[in-house]
Every structure is written in C-alpha cells, then in structure tokens.
Amino acid sequence: MEEIRKEIDVGDWHSNLPHDEWTQLTVPGSRASARYKHAAVVVDEKLCIVGGSRNGRYLSDVQVFDLRSLTWDSLKLKTEDGDGSLGEAFPAISDHRMIKWGHKLLLIGGYSKNQSDNMSVRFIDLETHLCGVVEASGNVPVSRGGHSITLVGSRVFVFGGEDKKRRLLNDLHVLDLETMTWDVVETSQTRPVPRFDHTAATHSDRYLLIFGGCSHSIFFNDLYILDLQTMEWSQPHVQGDDVTPRAGHAGITIDENWYIVGGGDNSTGCLETLVLNMSKLVWSTSTHVGARHPLASEGLSVCSASVFGENILVAFGGYNGKYNNDIFVMRLKPGESSSHPKIFKSPAAAAAAASVTAAYAIAKSDSSDFPPPPANPTLNGTGNSFPERDIRNTIDSIKEEKRTLESSVAETQVENSKLREKIDEVNSTHAELSQELQSVQGQLISERSRCFKLEAQIAELQKALESGQSIEAEVEMLRKQKLASDEREDGTVKKQGWGWGTR
C-alpha cells in the first residue's frame, strides 16, 4: 500500500481531515526536539510532552503543543519551596509513564541518572507549574522503566517492566491515588511472562488487558486479560487480522476500541495501525503507512483528543533509525459504543449459560402450548365444560416436566463445570509448556552465543599454535645455523694453531 503522508495547513486544518488516515500537521515556527520514550497526555486541547531520550541522553523539558493554533511552547517548572534544586525535584527522565489526575500530571517510574531503588512518583501542577516528588507508602515496587500503568477509578495498576539492573518483571502493583498507598496485587492462573515495552488498557473498568512487549531476546504478540473482580488471568482466543510481534508501540482506547500504533522488533517497524474491539475480541487493521515512516517507530506516543468537535488521535516522536518530532493526526469515524460489555468467560462457562437459557426457553415454549381456558365457559347441570380435576392434572403434569427440565439443567451445569476445570487445566499446562519453550529458546540462544565465542577462541588458539610451531621451526633453524657457525669458527682456530706450531 502506498504511503499516506498528507500535510495540511494551519488555518482550518480540521475541516478536511480524511477518516482513518494519518495526516502530518504543518507546524510553523520552532518545534519540540526529536525524541522517543517520552510521556504524553492531552489536556484541554493541548498535547503535553514530558522528558524522553535522544542519543543516549535523558531529557527534562516539558513541551506543550496547542492543537488549535498548531504551535509549540515550553512549560517552565519551579520547585515548591522556590529554593530547591529543580534537577532533584524533576530530573531528566526516560521510559516513564504519565497520567492526568485532577489538575496535576503524575509521572510514575522511569529511568534517570540517580534513580532510587524504589518506584518514584513525581507531579507537575498544571495551574501553578510547581513540580516535586509525591510521598507514597505501603509496599512500594522496585524502580523500573518500560512498564505499563492503567488508571481504573482512583487506582493505578502497574505491570511488568525492566528494573535498573535489567531484570525483567511481570509483577502487578496498585497505587491508591486517594491515600497514595502502594500494594502488591495477588492474582491466580498463569500471568504473562516477564516483559517490557508492552501496552495495557482497561475495558469496562473490570478487565485489564496486556498486549505485546518483549524480553531480551523474544518479541510478543500475545494478549492477556486480568479480571479485576476475580483477579484471574486468562489468555482468550482472539479473532480477526494476524498481528505481528512488537514492542515499543503505543496504545489508546476510544470506547470499546483499543488503537495500537507503531512498535517494532529492533530491525523492522510495524506499518499497520491496529484496532482491537475489546467487546468482541477481534483484531482489525485501520490503516497502513509506508516503510521508514515516522509512525513505524518504537518509543512513540499516541493520545486521543477532541478538537473543534472532532475526535482525533495524535501521535508524536519515536525512533526508526532517526529520532522524530513530527505531529500526526487521525480523524476517527463516529461509531456506536457497546452498551453491554463482554464478560470474558471460559468456553465451559459460556456453554453452561447457553444450556440454561435454552432449557428455560423450551420450558416456557412448552407451557405456552396449553390453550388458556375459555373466557366464558359453557355451564351444564354438573359444572364447567373443563372439569377442575383435569385442570389440576394438567398443572401437575407441567410441574413434573419443569422439575425434569431443572434436573437436566443441573446435570448440564455439573458437566460444564467439569469441562471448565479440564479446559483450565489444559490452558494452565499449555501456558507452562509455552513458558518452558520460551525458556529453552532463551537458553539455546545463550548457548549458541557461547558456542560462537568458543569457536572464536579455538580459532585464536589454532592461530597461536601455528604461530608457535613456526617460531619453533625458526628457532631450530637458527640453532643449526649457530652450530654450523660454531664448527666453522672451531676449524679456523685449529688451522691458525697449526700455523703457529710450524713457526
């Protein structure tokens, strides 16, 4: 598909935006510097960009892009006491995550030059421009970057990432923003394998979704769901378009749709913009970009905004061989959101529910086949044309049939429960085998690397051995030459001695 990279003018840039296509905005004047692994959020039609990384250097600036006037501006921060060091209150930072909470931006985690052992929470007050560190208590997680954060009500769920010792994580913590208290979330079933640079989203304030990411050697395209009521992990069957493994992508939810933009596998960027319908669990492709396009990058950001009454996506930054600072927007087609979110059940539970519904529907249908008594029954000398005894027998027959159906439904529920346990057991075994396979693959990669190193060492030793043999041959030749030279000198001395004797 040909690359779509249209540019639009500042004046009425929103009026002619195509639907479901990325369009580059023409930005007059100065721009924010190019970067990746920054954090972004839209506040009142303004895109706020905080920190990031460029050429191995962490950034500490806060840049604001006005989505109406299409102009950049810098936000100058200050400390609460006015005398404190701004570098300590708000250091250069990268691979952090950010949300808006009230009139503040909260930055959670990330890498900095002198980061602590525990996860930090920093704030930027959008009204006063004050910044600082938020004191939090409880079971504070270790510091990390490349993690995901998801806001559900007043709780922030933090999953995975990579700590400052490059140890991969798959733990789950929650931060209560009302009390600023951390806690560990205990879950059941098989959780996602340790990873970083993945994305996360919530659906209906009940389900936490984790997609993609990578380990130090493997890139993922899997989808995991955590039921926040039962705290059970599952890996559901997903339909639709094939999804390639990726990390460093960006995601944003609009109603029941989860948009995934960019990402890659350290060698190739992902060209498609994906959409996951979270109610139907169906992947689709919204649009494509061309190779080496700024949106086919790792470490970019994507946000949603409502500008001039239009719902749009806004993407910025990233790295695909070069650092980017272009602004791209996509106008979304108006769609209807699902008023009945999908409950993610196991196949056995869904079958049981269907069986119960069908059984009661049959019972209702069968009972409706009995005609109602006439409104004005004909009377005779002995009573009604429908004797009371016959009516009672009919009612008793219906009740008996109802009991039989209820017994059948109960048996179906028991069978489905057993099936669900077997399916859960098979899923658990499959997940464990998958983990073992990934572990073995990692070990094979490590052993292959070690073999390459050993082969290189053997080659060096062979060269050294050949060199040693050559030196030994040269020494032997020199020894023979010296011996021959010594013999010649001895002969000369003897001849000279004979001459002296004659005299």
Coordinates of C-alpha atoms in Angstrom, one line a residue:
M1 CA 0.0 0.0 0.0
E2 CA 1.3 3.4 -0.9
E3 CA 2.5 5.6 1.9
I4 CA 0.0 8.1 3.2
R5 CA 1.7 11.3 4.4
K6 CA -0.5 14.3 3.6
E7 CA 0.1 17.7 5.0
I8 CA -2.5 20.3 6.0
D9 CA -2.4 24.0 6.6
V10 CA -2.8 25.7 9.9
G11 CA -5.9 27.8 9.1
D12 CA -8.7 25.3 9.0
W13 CA -6.7 22.1 9.4
H14 CA -9.5 20.1 10.9
S15 CA -12.1 20.7 8.2
N16 CA -10.8 18.4 5.5
L17 CA -9.3 15.6 7.5
P18 CA -9.9 12.2 6.0
H19 CA -11.2 9.4 8.2
D20 CA -8.9 6.6 9.4
E21 CA -5.8 8.1 7.7
W22 CA -2.7 9.5 9.4
T23 CA -2.1 13.1 8.3
Q24 CA 1.0 15.1 9.2
L25 CA 0.4 18.6 10.6
T26 CA 2.3 21.6 9.1
V27 CA 3.8 23.3 12.2
P28 CA 5.0 26.9 11.9
G29 CA 7.9 28.2 14.0
S30 CA 10.0 26.2 16.4
R31 CA 9.3 22.7 17.4
A32 CA 10.0 20.4 20.3
S33 CA 13.2 18.5 19.9
A34 CA 13.0 15.0 18.4
R35 CA 12.9 12.2 21.0
Y36 CA 11.5 8.8 22.0
K37 CA 10.4 7.0 25.2
H38 CA 8.8 10.2 26.4
A39 CA 5.4 10.5 28.0
A40 CA 2.4 12.3 26.6
V41 CA -1.1 13.3 27.6
V42 CA -3.8 15.7 26.1
V43 CA -5.2 18.4 28.5
D44 CA -7.7 20.9 27.2
E45 CA -6.8 20.6 23.5
K46 CA -3.1 20.8 24.3
L47 CA -0.6 17.9 23.9
C48 CA 1.9 17.8 26.8
I49 CA 5.2 16.1 26.2
V50 CA 7.4 15.3 29.2
G51 CA 11.0 14.0 29.1
G52 CA 12.3 11.2 26.9
S53 CA 15.6 10.3 25.4
R54 CA 17.8 11.3 22.5
N55 CA 21.2 10.0 21.5
G56 CA 21.5 8.2 24.9
R57 CA 20.8 11.4 26.8
Y58 CA 17.8 11.8 29.1
L59 CA 15.6 14.9 28.7
S60 CA 13.9 17.0 31.4
D61 CA 11.9 19.5 29.4
V62 CA 8.1 19.9 29.2
Q63 CA 6.8 20.8 25.8
V64 CA 3.1 21.8 25.1
F65 CA 1.6 21.7 21.6
D66 CA -1.7 23.7 21.0
L67 CA -3.9 21.6 18.8
R68 CA -5.9 24.6 17.7
S69 CA -3.1 27.1 16.8
L70 CA -0.6 24.3 15.9
T71 CA 2.2 26.0 17.9
W72 CA 4.7 24.7 20.4
D73 CA 5.6 26.3 23.8
S74 CA 7.7 25.3 26.7
L75 CA 6.4 24.9 30.3
K76 CA 8.9 26.4 32.8
L77 CA 8.7 24.4 36.1
K78 CA 9.6 25.5 39.6
T79 CA 10.0 23.8 42.9
E80 CA 7.6 24.1 45.8
D81 CA 10.0 25.9 48.1
G82 CA 11.4 28.0 45.4
D83 CA 15.0 27.4 46.7
G84 CA 15.3 23.7 46.0
S85 CA 17.1 22.2 43.1
L86 CA 14.9 21.7 40.0
G87 CA 17.2 18.8 39.0
E88 CA 16.4 16.9 42.2
A89 CA 12.7 17.7 42.1
F90 CA 12.3 16.9 38.4
P91 CA 15.4 15.2 36.9
A92 CA 15.9 14.3 33.2
I93 CA 13.9 11.1 32.8
S94 CA 13.0 8.5 30.1
D95 CA 10.8 5.4 29.7
H96 CA 8.4 6.7 32.4
R97 CA 4.6 6.7 32.3
M98 CA 2.2 9.6 32.9
I99 CA -1.5 10.2 33.7
K100 CA -3.6 13.3 34.4
W101 CA -5.1 13.3 37.9
G102 CA -7.1 16.4 38.8
H103 CA -5.1 19.4 37.8
K104 CA -1.8 17.6 38.0
L105 CA 0.3 15.3 35.8
L106 CA 1.6 12.3 37.7
L107 CA 4.8 10.7 36.4
I108 CA 5.3 7.1 37.6
G109 CA 8.6 5.2 37.3
G110 CA 11.2 5.7 34.5
Y111 CA 15.0 5.9 34.2
S112 CA 17.0 8.8 35.5
K113 CA 20.7 9.4 36.2
N114 CA 20.4 8.9 40.0
Q115 CA 17.2 7.0 40.4
S116 CA 16.3 5.4 43.7
D117 CA 15.8 1.7 44.3
N118 CA 12.0 2.2 44.7
M119 CA 9.4 3.4 42.2
S120 CA 9.2 7.2 42.2
V121 CA 6.0 9.2 41.7
R122 CA 6.5 12.8 40.6
F123 CA 4.0 15.6 39.9
I124 CA 3.6 18.7 37.7
D125 CA 0.9 21.1 38.8
L126 CA -0.7 22.5 35.6
E127 CA -2.0 25.6 37.4
T128 CA 1.0 26.7 39.4
H129 CA 3.7 24.9 37.3
L130 CA 5.2 23.5 40.6
C131 CA 6.8 20.1 40.4
G132 CA 8.1 17.7 43.0
V133 CA 8.0 14.2 44.4
V134 CA 4.9 12.6 45.8
E135 CA 5.5 10.7 49.1
A136 CA 3.9 7.3 48.9
S137 CA 3.7 4.5 51.5
G138 CA 3.0 0.8 51.6
N139 CA 4.6 -2.0 49.5
V140 CA 6.4 0.3 47.1
P141 CA 7.6 -1.6 44.0
V142 CA 11.2 -1.5 42.7
S143 CA 12.1 1.2 40.3
R144 CA 11.7 0.4 36.6
G145 CA 11.1 1.6 33.1
G146 CA 9.2 0.1 30.1
H147 CA 6.3 -0.8 32.4
S148 CA 2.6 -0.1 31.9
I149 CA 0.3 1.9 34.0
T150 CA -3.5 1.8 33.8
L151 CA -5.9 4.1 35.7
V152 CA -9.1 2.4 36.9
G153 CA -11.2 4.8 39.1
S154 CA -8.7 6.1 41.6
R155 CA -6.3 3.2 41.4
V156 CA -3.3 2.9 39.1
F157 CA -2.2 -0.6 38.1
V158 CA 1.5 -1.1 37.3
F159 CA 2.6 -4.2 35.4
G160 CA 6.0 -5.5 34.3
G161 CA 8.9 -3.5 33.0
E162 CA 12.6 -3.7 33.5
D163 CA 14.5 -2.7 36.6
K164 CA 17.7 -0.7 36.7
K165 CA 19.7 -4.0 36.8
R166 CA 18.0 -5.0 33.5
R167 CA 15.9 -7.7 35.3
L168 CA 12.6 -8.4 33.6
L169 CA 9.5 -8.2 35.7
N170 CA 5.9 -9.5 35.5
D171 CA 4.7 -8.4 38.9
L172 CA 1.5 -6.4 39.4
H173 CA 1.2 -3.5 41.9
V174 CA -1.6 -1.0 42.6
L175 CA -1.3 2.6 43.8
D176 CA -4.3 4.2 45.5
L177 CA -4.3 7.8 44.5
E178 CA -6.7 8.8 47.3
T179 CA -4.3 7.6 50.0
M180 CA -1.0 7.4 48.0
T181 CA -0.5 3.8 49.2
W182 CA 1.1 1.0 47.2
D183 CA 0.2 -2.6 47.5
V184 CA 1.0 -5.9 45.7
V185 CA -1.8 -7.5 43.7
E186 CA -2.1 -11.2 44.2
T187 CA -3.5 -13.0 41.1
S188 CA -4.3 -16.6 40.1
Q189 CA -3.9 -18.6 36.9
T190 CA -0.9 -18.1 34.5
R191 CA 0.3 -14.5 34.3
P192 CA 2.1 -13.0 31.3
V193 CA 5.8 -13.9 31.1
P194 CA 8.2 -11.1 32.2
R195 CA 8.4 -8.3 29.6
F196 CA 8.8 -4.6 29.0
D197 CA 7.8 -2.0 26.4
H198 CA 4.3 -3.6 26.2
T199 CA 0.9 -1.7 26.3
A200 CA -2.0 -2.0 28.7
A201 CA -5.6 -0.9 28.7
T202 CA -8.9 -1.4 30.7
H203 CA -12.3 -2.4 29.5
S204 CA -15.5 -1.5 31.4
D205 CA -13.4 -0.8 34.5
R206 CA -13.3 -4.5 35.1
Y207 CA -10.7 -6.0 32.7
L208 CA -7.0 -5.2 32.4
L209 CA -5.5 -6.1 29.0
I210 CA -1.8 -6.6 28.3
F211 CA -0.5 -6.7 24.7
G212 CA 2.9 -7.4 23.2
G213 CA 6.2 -6.2 24.5
C214 CA 9.5 -8.2 24.6
S215 CA 12.1 -10.0 26.7
H216 CA 15.8 -9.6 26.0
S217 CA 15.5 -12.0 23.0
I218 CA 11.8 -12.5 22.1
F219 CA 9.1 -10.2 20.9
F220 CA 5.5 -11.0 21.7
N221 CA 2.1 -10.6 20.1
D222 CA 0.0 -12.2 22.8
L223 CA -3.0 -10.8 24.6
Y224 CA -3.6 -11.4 28.3
I225 CA -6.7 -10.3 30.3
L226 CA -7.0 -9.9 34.1
D227 CA -10.5 -9.9 35.6
L228 CA -10.2 -7.2 38.3
Q229 CA -13.1 -8.8 40.2
T230 CA -11.8 -12.3 40.4
M231 CA -8.1 -11.4 39.9
E232 CA -7.7 -14.3 37.5
W233 CA -5.5 -14.1 34.4
S234 CA -6.6 -15.6 31.1
Q235 CA -5.4 -15.7 27.5
P236 CA -8.5 -15.6 25.4
H237 CA -8.9 -16.7 21.8
V238 CA -8.7 -13.6 19.5
Q239 CA -10.1 -13.4 16.0
G240 CA -9.5 -11.2 13.0
D241 CA -6.3 -10.0 11.4
D242 CA -3.0 -11.5 12.1
V243 CA -0.9 -9.4 14.5
T244 CA 2.9 -9.4 14.2
P245 CA 5.1 -9.4 17.4
R246 CA 6.1 -5.9 18.5
A247 CA 7.5 -3.8 21.4
G248 CA 7.8 -0.1 21.9
H249 CA 4.3 0.5 20.4
A250 CA 1.7 3.0 21.8
G251 CA -1.9 2.4 22.6
I252 CA -5.1 4.4 23.4
T253 CA -8.7 3.3 24.0
I254 CA -11.7 5.0 22.5
D255 CA -14.9 3.5 23.8
E256 CA -14.6 -0.3 23.1
N257 CA -11.8 0.1 20.6
W258 CA -8.1 -0.2 21.5
Y259 CA -5.8 1.5 18.9
I260 CA -2.2 0.2 18.6
V261 CA 0.3 2.4 16.7
G262 CA 3.9 1.7 15.8
G263 CA 6.4 -0.5 17.6
G264 CA 8.8 -3.0 16.0
D265 CA 11.3 -5.7 16.7
N266 CA 14.6 -3.7 16.7
S267 CA 15.0 -4.2 13.0
T268 CA 11.7 -3.6 11.3
G269 CA 9.0 -1.1 12.3
C270 CA 5.3 -2.1 12.3
L271 CA 3.5 -0.3 9.5
E272 CA -0.1 -1.0 10.4
T273 CA -2.4 0.8 12.9
L274 CA -4.3 -2.0 14.7
V275 CA -7.7 -1.8 16.3
L276 CA -8.9 -4.4 18.9
N277 CA -12.6 -4.5 19.5
M278 CA -12.4 -5.3 23.3
S279 CA -16.1 -6.4 23.4
K280 CA -15.8 -8.9 20.5
L281 CA -12.0 -9.6 20.9
V282 CA -11.5 -9.1 17.2
W283 CA -8.3 -7.5 15.6
S284 CA -8.6 -5.3 12.5
T285 CA -6.3 -3.0 10.6
S286 CA -7.3 0.6 10.4
T287 CA -4.6 1.9 8.1
H288 CA -1.0 1.4 6.9
V289 CA 2.0 3.7 6.5
G290 CA 5.0 3.3 4.3
A291 CA 8.3 1.8 5.2
R292 CA 10.6 4.1 7.3
H293 CA 7.5 6.3 8.1
P294 CA 7.9 8.2 11.4
L295 CA 4.9 6.3 12.7
A296 CA 6.6 2.9 12.1
S297 CA 8.8 3.7 15.1
E298 CA 9.5 2.5 18.6
G299 CA 9.0 4.6 21.6
L300 CA 6.4 7.0 20.1
S301 CA 3.3 8.3 21.9
V302 CA -0.4 8.4 20.9
C303 CA -3.2 10.2 22.6
S304 CA -6.9 11.0 22.0
A305 CA -8.3 14.5 21.8
S306 CA -11.5 16.3 20.9
V307 CA -10.7 19.4 18.8
F308 CA -13.3 21.6 17.1
G309 CA -15.8 18.9 18.0
E310 CA -13.8 16.2 16.1
N311 CA -12.4 13.1 17.8
I312 CA -8.8 12.5 16.7
L313 CA -5.7 10.6 17.6
V314 CA -2.5 12.5 18.0
A315 CA 0.9 10.8 17.6
F316 CA 4.4 12.2 18.3
G317 CA 8.0 11.2 18.3
G318 CA 9.6 7.8 18.2
Y319 CA 12.8 6.3 16.7
N320 CA 13.1 4.3 13.5
G321 CA 16.7 4.8 12.7
K322 CA 16.4 8.5 13.3
Y323 CA 14.6 10.5 16.1
N324 CA 11.3 12.1 15.1
N325 CA 9.4 15.2 16.2
D326 CA 6.5 15.3 13.7
I327 CA 2.9 15.6 14.7
F328 CA 0.4 13.2 13.0
V329 CA -3.3 13.1 13.5
M330 CA -6.1 10.7 12.5
R331 CA -9.7 11.6 12.4
L332 CA -11.9 8.8 13.7
K333 CA -15.2 7.7 12.2
P334 CA -18.1 8.2 14.5
G335 CA -19.2 4.9 15.8
E336 CA -21.5 3.4 18.4
S337 CA -20.0 2.0 21.6
S338 CA -21.3 -1.2 23.1
S339 CA -23.7 -0.7 26.0
H340 CA -23.3 -4.3 27.0
P341 CA -19.6 -5.1 27.6
K342 CA -18.5 -8.6 27.0
I343 CA -17.9 -10.8 30.1
F344 CA -14.8 -12.9 29.4
K345 CA -15.9 -16.4 30.3
S346 CA -14.2 -19.7 29.8
P347 CA -15.8 -21.8 27.0
A348 CA -17.4 -24.2 29.5
A349 CA -19.0 -21.3 31.5
A350 CA -20.4 -19.9 28.2
A351 CA -21.8 -23.3 27.2
A352 CA -23.4 -23.7 30.6
A353 CA -25.1 -20.4 30.4
A354 CA -26.3 -21.2 26.9
S355 CA -27.7 -24.5 28.1
V356 CA -29.6 -22.9 31.0
T357 CA -31.1 -20.3 28.7
A358 CA -32.1 -22.9 26.1
A359 CA -33.7 -25.2 28.7
Y360 CA -35.8 -22.4 30.2
A361 CA -36.8 -21.3 26.7
I362 CA -38.1 -24.8 26.0
A363 CA -40.0 -24.9 29.2
K364 CA -41.6 -21.6 28.5
S365 CA -42.4 -22.6 25.0
D366 CA -43.9 -25.9 26.1
S367 CA -46.1 -24.3 28.8
S368 CA -47.4 -21.8 26.3
D369 CA -48.7 -24.7 24.1
F370 CA -51.5 -25.4 26.5
P371 CA -54.5 -23.3 25.5
P372 CA -56.0 -21.0 28.1
P373 CA -59.5 -21.8 29.4
P374 CA -62.3 -20.1 27.5
A375 CA -63.3 -16.7 28.8
N376 CA -67.0 -17.7 29.2
P377 CA -67.2 -21.5 29.8
T378 CA -70.4 -23.3 28.9
L379 CA -72.2 -24.4 32.1
N380 CA -74.2 -27.6 32.4
G381 CA -76.0 -29.2 35.2
T382 CA -72.9 -30.8 36.7
G383 CA -70.5 -27.9 36.3
N384 CA -67.8 -26.5 33.8
S385 CA -67.0 -28.0 30.4
F386 CA -63.4 -28.3 31.7
P387 CA -63.6 -30.2 35.0
E388 CA -61.4 -28.9 37.8
R389 CA -59.7 -32.4 38.1
D390 CA -58.5 -32.3 34.5
I391 CA -57.0 -28.8 35.0
R392 CA -55.2 -29.9 38.2
N393 CA -53.8 -33.0 36.3
T394 CA -52.6 -30.7 33.6
I395 CA -50.9 -28.4 36.1
D396 CA -49.3 -31.3 37.9
S397 CA -48.0 -32.6 34.5
I398 CA -46.5 -29.2 33.8
K399 CA -44.8 -29.1 37.2
E400 CA -43.3 -32.5 36.7
E401 CA -42.0 -31.5 33.3
K402 CA -40.5 -28.4 34.9
R403 CA -38.8 -30.5 37.6
T404 CA -37.4 -32.8 34.9
L405 CA -36.0 -29.8 32.9
E406 CA -34.5 -28.3 36.1
S407 CA -32.8 -31.6 36.8
S408 CA -31.5 -31.7 33.3
V409 CA -30.2 -28.2 33.6
A410 CA -28.4 -29.0 36.9
E411 CA -26.8 -32.0 35.3
T412 CA -25.6 -29.9 32.4
Q413 CA -24.2 -27.3 34.8
V414 CA -22.2 -30.0 36.6
E415 CA -20.9 -31.4 33.3
N416 CA -20.0 -28.0 32.1
S417 CA -18.2 -27.2 35.4
K418 CA -16.1 -30.4 35.0
L419 CA -15.4 -29.4 31.4
R420 CA -14.4 -25.9 32.5
E421 CA -12.0 -27.4 35.1
K422 CA -10.4 -29.6 32.4
I423 CA -10.1 -26.7 30.0
D424 CA -8.5 -24.5 32.7
E425 CA -6.1 -27.4 33.5
V426 CA -5.2 -27.8 29.8
N427 CA -4.8 -24.0 29.5
S428 CA -2.5 -24.0 32.5
T429 CA -0.4 -26.9 31.1
H430 CA -0.2 -25.1 27.8
A431 CA 0.9 -21.9 29.4
E432 CA 3.5 -23.7 31.5
L433 CA 4.8 -25.5 28.3
S434 CA 4.9 -22.2 26.5
Q435 CA 7.0 -20.7 29.3
E436 CA 9.3 -23.7 29.2
L437 CA 9.6 -23.4 25.5
Q438 CA 10.5 -19.7 25.7
S439 CA 12.9 -20.5 28.5
V440 CA 14.6 -23.3 26.4
Q441 CA 14.7 -20.9 23.4
G442 CA 16.4 -18.3 25.5
Q443 CA 18.9 -21.0 26.8
L444 CA 19.5 -22.1 23.2
I445 CA 20.2 -18.5 22.1
S446 CA 22.6 -18.2 25.1
E447 CA 24.3 -21.5 24.3
R448 CA 24.6 -20.5 20.6
S449 CA 26.3 -17.3 21.6
R450 CA 28.6 -19.2 23.9
C451 CA 29.4 -21.6 21.1
F452 CA 30.3 -18.7 18.8
K453 CA 32.6 -17.3 21.4
L454 CA 34.2 -20.8 22.0
E455 CA 34.7 -21.2 18.2
A456 CA 36.4 -17.8 18.1
Q457 CA 38.6 -18.7 21.0
I458 CA 39.5 -22.1 19.3
A459 CA 40.4 -20.3 16.1
E460 CA 42.6 -17.9 18.0
L461 CA 44.3 -20.8 19.8
Q462 CA 44.9 -22.6 16.5
K463 CA 46.5 -19.5 15.1
A464 CA 48.6 -19.2 18.2
L465 CA 49.6 -22.9 17.9
E466 CA 50.5 -22.5 14.2
S467 CA 52.5 -19.4 15.1
G468 CA 54.2 -21.3 17.9
Q469 CA 55.2 -24.2 15.5
S470 CA 56.5 -21.6 13.0
I471 CA 58.6 -20.0 15.8
E472 CA 59.8 -23.4 16.9
A473 CA 61.0 -24.2 13.4
E474 CA 62.7 -20.9 13.1
V475 CA 64.5 -21.5 16.5
E476 CA 65.6 -24.9 15.3
M477 CA 66.9 -23.5 12.1
L478 CA 68.8 -20.7 14.0
R479 CA 70.2 -23.4 16.3
K480 CA 71.5 -25.3 13.4
Q481 CA 72.9 -22.2 11.8
K482 CA 74.7 -21.3 15.1
L483 CA 76.0 -24.8 15.4
A484 CA 77.4 -24.7 11.9
S485 CA 78.9 -21.3 12.5
D486 CA 80.5 -22.6 15.7
E487 CA 82.0 -25.5 13.8
R488 CA 83.4 -23.2 11.2
E489 CA 85.0 -21.0 13.9
D490 CA 86.5 -24.0 15.6
G491 CA 88.1 -25.1 12.3
T492 CA 89.5 -21.7 11.7
V493 CA 91.1 -21.7 15.2
K494 CA 92.7 -25.1 14.6
K495 CA 94.2 -24.1 11.3
Q496 CA 95.6 -20.9 12.8
G497 CA 97.1 -23.0 15.7
W498 CA 98.9 -25.3 13.3
G499 CA 100.5 -22.4 11.6
W500 CA 101.9 -21.2 14.8
G501 CA 103.3 -24.5 15.6
T502 CA 105.3 -24.6 12.3
R503 CA 106.9 -21.4 13.2

